[in-house]
């Protein structure tokens, strides 16, 4: 089964891959925030340009990016259709009973630009190191341990969960075929979800027992290999600087 | 006293009322390899969970002279390396390294020592090549071996394995049996793979419905067709003629 693996291209080599995870995550997160808050078209466009540049720099293949970004594009398309039709105010064109609102169109465009830029920035931020390294970086950045643990366990067990779901579906499929099968399957979806929930609960019990067995006392301990080098700081100053610039320009606009 | 595990009249009832263990008594000498056999639901897994106090029933249980009760669980858990049946329960960390390092880090060992232990444990199970991999990318047989490494890295006195050969193909099953044979640790193997038990263990404890129904040399119990069949088990293949 295909599963989204954000760190699929973590093995590549690029300035972003070589960048210390802590500085990288913090600085790109700042940039992401500035982009999301960009109040005008020129600033949103600048943000998008930065995002595209960083994605290009990361060497993550465009096809992979597109595969994940297409849902965001769909969302933008939806906005671009709905907001202009419901925006009100000055109308650009009339289409029968409805009209295309200038304010609505402009708002939809701006939101789309920001959303696209923000999503693109996720790739250089999370896709240029193994996910567990990124998690360790988050931990070092003082993100609460509970949050990091939830992320880590979700990432570990989503694969197991999908496997279990897949097995249950195959079993259901094997029990019948044709229309009758599909009907029965829908009727069984409820019970299958219930079963999945029970299994997950049992699993958490056993995982917790396995953790206790190996001396777990409530605190997650891991080793990491972060070393700050001058280049990490240079990159940090560049990206964080861009974020601050965008943000200040936005505040002044 | 050379007994490393001492269990006397241990009984356990699950919260839902299932009586999983009834008056189980068992003494294990240091270095012994014991097969815990019995049909499904006999109470094998439940018994293993008592060895490091994950479950606490009525009766007496001591490991390395330490009573397995609330005050001393931390100590006991260093002595008993418990390997769960499902590798997805045992391997909960993002990478193989983190999983094998989990125990040693909880023991508050210094970094170089943790790294040394991870490397040694993984080489003992021939999995050093996977140290940086994610466990969900490993095959089932590989994961089973990493599971063993996750407790070896804690240098336990007792190794307790739940169904180590279940769901393995013949080659990987063989591999894990050979691996376990090399260890000189006191070992408890809960299994209904009687051939594996016969290969591995000198002594067998037969459980059924939570009770010990036989306890003796492996080649005595595992060749007793009537006894095995009375408890829903079959002679090991190697003893069927
Ligand atoms: N978490 C649980 N809650 C209630 N009953 C359980 C639980 N786990 C096991 N049991 C029951 O306890 C008995 C012994 O189970 P178990 O120790 O898993 O047997 P074995 O490992 O020999 O197959 C069985 O009847 C089983 O159904
Ligand atoms: Mg069991």
Tab-separated table of N, CA, C and O and ligand atoms in Angstrom, chain B residues 44-45 85 162-163, ligand 2:
chain	number	residue	atom	x	y	z
B	44	UNK	N	0.627	-19.208	28.812
B	44	UNK	CA	2.075	-19.031	28.635
B	44	UNK	C	2.460	-17.550	28.648
B	44	UNK	O	3.357	-17.131	29.396
B	45	UNK	N	1.788	-16.766	27.809
B	45	UNK	CA	2.128	-15.338	27.741
B	45	UNK	C	1.861	-14.662	29.081
B	45	UNK	O	2.651	-13.825	29.529
B	85	UNK	N	5.724	-11.312	21.484
B	85	UNK	CA	5.482	-12.123	20.293
B	85	UNK	C	5.496	-11.289	19.013
B	85	UNK	O	6.095	-11.671	18.026
B	162	UNK	N	8.400	-14.854	23.889
B	162	UNK	CA	7.047	-15.328	23.619
B	162	UNK	C	6.949	-15.698	22.141
B	162	UNK	O	7.092	-14.839	21.276
B	163	UNK	N	6.722	-16.966	21.873
B	163	UNK	CA	6.533	-17.464	20.501
B	163	UNK	C	7.594	-16.935	19.531
B	163	UNK	O	7.260	-16.300	18.542
C	2	LIG	MG1	0.626	-16.358	23.932
